[in-house]
Short mmCIF file of C-alpha atoms in Angstrom, two decimals:
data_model
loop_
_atom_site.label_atom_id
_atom_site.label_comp_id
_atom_site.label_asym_id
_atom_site.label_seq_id
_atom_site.Cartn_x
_atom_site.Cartn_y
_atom_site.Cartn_z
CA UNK A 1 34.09 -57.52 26.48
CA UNK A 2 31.72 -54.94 25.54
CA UNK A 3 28.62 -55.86 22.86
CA UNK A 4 30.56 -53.70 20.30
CA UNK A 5 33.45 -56.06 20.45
CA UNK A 6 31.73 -59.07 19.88
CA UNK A 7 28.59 -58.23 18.22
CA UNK A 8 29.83 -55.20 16.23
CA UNK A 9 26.40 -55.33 13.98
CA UNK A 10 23.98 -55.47 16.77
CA UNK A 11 26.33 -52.62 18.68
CA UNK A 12 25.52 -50.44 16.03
CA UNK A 13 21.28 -51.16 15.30
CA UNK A 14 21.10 -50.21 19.30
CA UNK A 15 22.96 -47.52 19.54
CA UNK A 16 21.03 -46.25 16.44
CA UNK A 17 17.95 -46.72 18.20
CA UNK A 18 19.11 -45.37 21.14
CA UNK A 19 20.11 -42.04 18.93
CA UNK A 20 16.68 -41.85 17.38
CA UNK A 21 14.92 -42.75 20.27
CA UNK A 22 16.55 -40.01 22.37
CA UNK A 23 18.21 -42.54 24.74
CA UNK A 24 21.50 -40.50 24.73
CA UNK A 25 22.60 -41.80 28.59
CA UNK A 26 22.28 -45.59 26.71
CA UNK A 27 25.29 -44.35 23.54
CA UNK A 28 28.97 -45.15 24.21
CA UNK A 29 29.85 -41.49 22.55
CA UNK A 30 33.40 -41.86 23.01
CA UNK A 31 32.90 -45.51 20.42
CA UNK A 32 30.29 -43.45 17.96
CA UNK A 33 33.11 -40.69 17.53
CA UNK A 34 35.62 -43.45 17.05
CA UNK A 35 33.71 -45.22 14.25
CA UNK A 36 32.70 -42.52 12.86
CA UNK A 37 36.47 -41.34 12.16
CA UNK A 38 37.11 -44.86 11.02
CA UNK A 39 34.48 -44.42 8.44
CA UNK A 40 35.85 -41.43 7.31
CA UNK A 41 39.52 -43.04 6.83
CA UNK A 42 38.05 -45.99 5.16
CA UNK A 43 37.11 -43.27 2.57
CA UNK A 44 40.33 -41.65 2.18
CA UNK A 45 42.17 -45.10 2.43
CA UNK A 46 39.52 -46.54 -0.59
CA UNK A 47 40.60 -42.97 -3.10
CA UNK A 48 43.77 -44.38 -2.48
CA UNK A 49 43.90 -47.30 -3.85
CA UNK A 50 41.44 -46.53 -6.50
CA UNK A 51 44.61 -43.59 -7.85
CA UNK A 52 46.66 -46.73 -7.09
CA UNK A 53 45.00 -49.08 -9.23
CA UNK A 54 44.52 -46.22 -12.18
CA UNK A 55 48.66 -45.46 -11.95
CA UNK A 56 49.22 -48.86 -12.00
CA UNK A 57 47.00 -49.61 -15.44
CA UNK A 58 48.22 -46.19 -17.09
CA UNK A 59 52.10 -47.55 -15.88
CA UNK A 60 51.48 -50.63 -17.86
CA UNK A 61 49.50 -48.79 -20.71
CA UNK A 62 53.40 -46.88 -20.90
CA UNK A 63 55.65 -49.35 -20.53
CA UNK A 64 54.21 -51.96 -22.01
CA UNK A 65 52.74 -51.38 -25.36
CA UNK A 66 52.88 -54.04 -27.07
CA UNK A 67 50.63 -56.07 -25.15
CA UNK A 68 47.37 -53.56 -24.28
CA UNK A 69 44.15 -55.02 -23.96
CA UNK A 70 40.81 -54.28 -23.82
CA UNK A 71 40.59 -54.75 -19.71
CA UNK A 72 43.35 -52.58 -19.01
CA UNK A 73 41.33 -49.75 -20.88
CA UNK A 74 38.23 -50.53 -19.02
CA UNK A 75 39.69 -50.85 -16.01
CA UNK A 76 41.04 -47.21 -16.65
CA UNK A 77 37.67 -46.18 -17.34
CA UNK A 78 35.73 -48.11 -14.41
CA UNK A 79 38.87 -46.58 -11.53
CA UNK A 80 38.67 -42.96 -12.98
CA UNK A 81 34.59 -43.48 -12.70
CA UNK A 82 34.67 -44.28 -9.08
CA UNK A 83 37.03 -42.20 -8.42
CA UNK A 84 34.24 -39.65 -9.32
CA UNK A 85 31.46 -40.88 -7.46
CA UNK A 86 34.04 -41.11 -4.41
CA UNK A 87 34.57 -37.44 -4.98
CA UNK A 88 30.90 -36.74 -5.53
CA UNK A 89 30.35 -38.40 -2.29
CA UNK A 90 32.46 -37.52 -0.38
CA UNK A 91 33.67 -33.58 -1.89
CA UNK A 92 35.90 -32.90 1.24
CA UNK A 93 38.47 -35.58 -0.44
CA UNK A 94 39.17 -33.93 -3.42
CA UNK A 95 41.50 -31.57 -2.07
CA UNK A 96 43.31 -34.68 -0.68
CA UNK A 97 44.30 -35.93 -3.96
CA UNK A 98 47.23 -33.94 -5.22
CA UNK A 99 48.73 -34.93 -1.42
CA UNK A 100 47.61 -38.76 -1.25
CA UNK A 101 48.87 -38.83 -5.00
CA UNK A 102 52.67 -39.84 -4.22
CA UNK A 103 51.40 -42.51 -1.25
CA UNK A 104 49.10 -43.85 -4.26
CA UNK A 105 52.13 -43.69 -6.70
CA UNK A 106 54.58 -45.62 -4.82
CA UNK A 107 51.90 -48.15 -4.04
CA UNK A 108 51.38 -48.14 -8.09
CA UNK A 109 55.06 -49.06 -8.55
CA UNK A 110 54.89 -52.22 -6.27
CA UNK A 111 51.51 -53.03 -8.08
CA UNK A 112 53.26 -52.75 -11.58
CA UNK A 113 56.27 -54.33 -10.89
CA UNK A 114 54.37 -57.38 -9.51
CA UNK A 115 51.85 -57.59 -12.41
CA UNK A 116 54.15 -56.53 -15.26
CA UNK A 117 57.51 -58.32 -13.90
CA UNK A 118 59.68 -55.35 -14.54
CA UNK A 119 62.22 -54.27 -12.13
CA UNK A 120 61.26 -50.91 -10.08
CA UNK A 121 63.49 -48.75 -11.74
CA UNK A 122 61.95 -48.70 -14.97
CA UNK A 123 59.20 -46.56 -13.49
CA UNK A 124 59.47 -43.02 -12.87
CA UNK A 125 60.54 -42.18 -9.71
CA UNK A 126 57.91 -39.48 -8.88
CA UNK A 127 54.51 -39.42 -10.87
CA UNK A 128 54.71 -38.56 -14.31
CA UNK A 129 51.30 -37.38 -15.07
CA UNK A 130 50.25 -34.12 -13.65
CA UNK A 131 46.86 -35.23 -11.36
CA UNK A 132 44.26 -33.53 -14.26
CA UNK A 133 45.62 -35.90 -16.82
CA UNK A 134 45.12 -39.34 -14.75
CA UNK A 135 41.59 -38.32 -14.24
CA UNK A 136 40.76 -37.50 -17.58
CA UNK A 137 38.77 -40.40 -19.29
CA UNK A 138 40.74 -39.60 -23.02
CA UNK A 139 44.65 -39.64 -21.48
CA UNK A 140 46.63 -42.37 -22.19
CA UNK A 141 50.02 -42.09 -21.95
CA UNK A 142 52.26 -42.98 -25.24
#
């Protein structure tokens, strides 16, 4: 086993050195290109489930009136805030959104159905807000 398998931490303080230092003959690159694509899914994979996590809320804000709270609006506020610093981060992901947005909706469906205990089918199949409305902080659906 290699140090990057069981010291990932250590792995990468030396091979940063080694960068800085000029030590290129000392850096795995194949590994550094690796984990550097990782990083950039982890990105893409957290946007995700931050959309997920906002359909979800404005799902239950829809279907289930009668019982809206103060949290579910905040939590509407704090996912379509970090959704926005993700973005302002990270500006290549924004044209990902409008083609992660039905992998984030079905994955809002399961969420809703789990926290709200209605059956599937009470949600829209396909997303029912058009993408500028779920980011908007004043939209919530009726």
């Amino acid at each position: 086993m290699n140090l990057q398998e069981t010291d990932f931490y250590r792995w990468t303080q030396e091979t940063a050195h080694a960068l800085r230092t000029g030590h290129y003959a000392e850096v795995d690159m194949q590994s550094v290109a690796e984990e550097l694509e990782k990083m950039g899914a982890s990105e893409r994979r957290e946007l995700i489930n931050r959309l997920a996590v906002l359909l979800m809320h404005l799902l239950k804000w829809q279907y289930q009136p009668g019982i809206r709270s103060r949290s579910w609006e905040l939590t509407l506020i704090e996912q379509r805030r970090e959704i926005q610093d993700l973005l302002e981060d990270n500006p290549s992901l924004k044209p990902q959104l409008q083609v992660k947005l039905d992998k984030a909706y079905s994955k809002a469906i399961l969420k809703a159905e789990k926290e709200t205990n209605l059956p599937a089918r009470t949600f829209p199949v396909q997303c029912p807000y058009p993408l500028e409305q779920i980011l908007q902080e004043d939209f919530y659906p009726d």
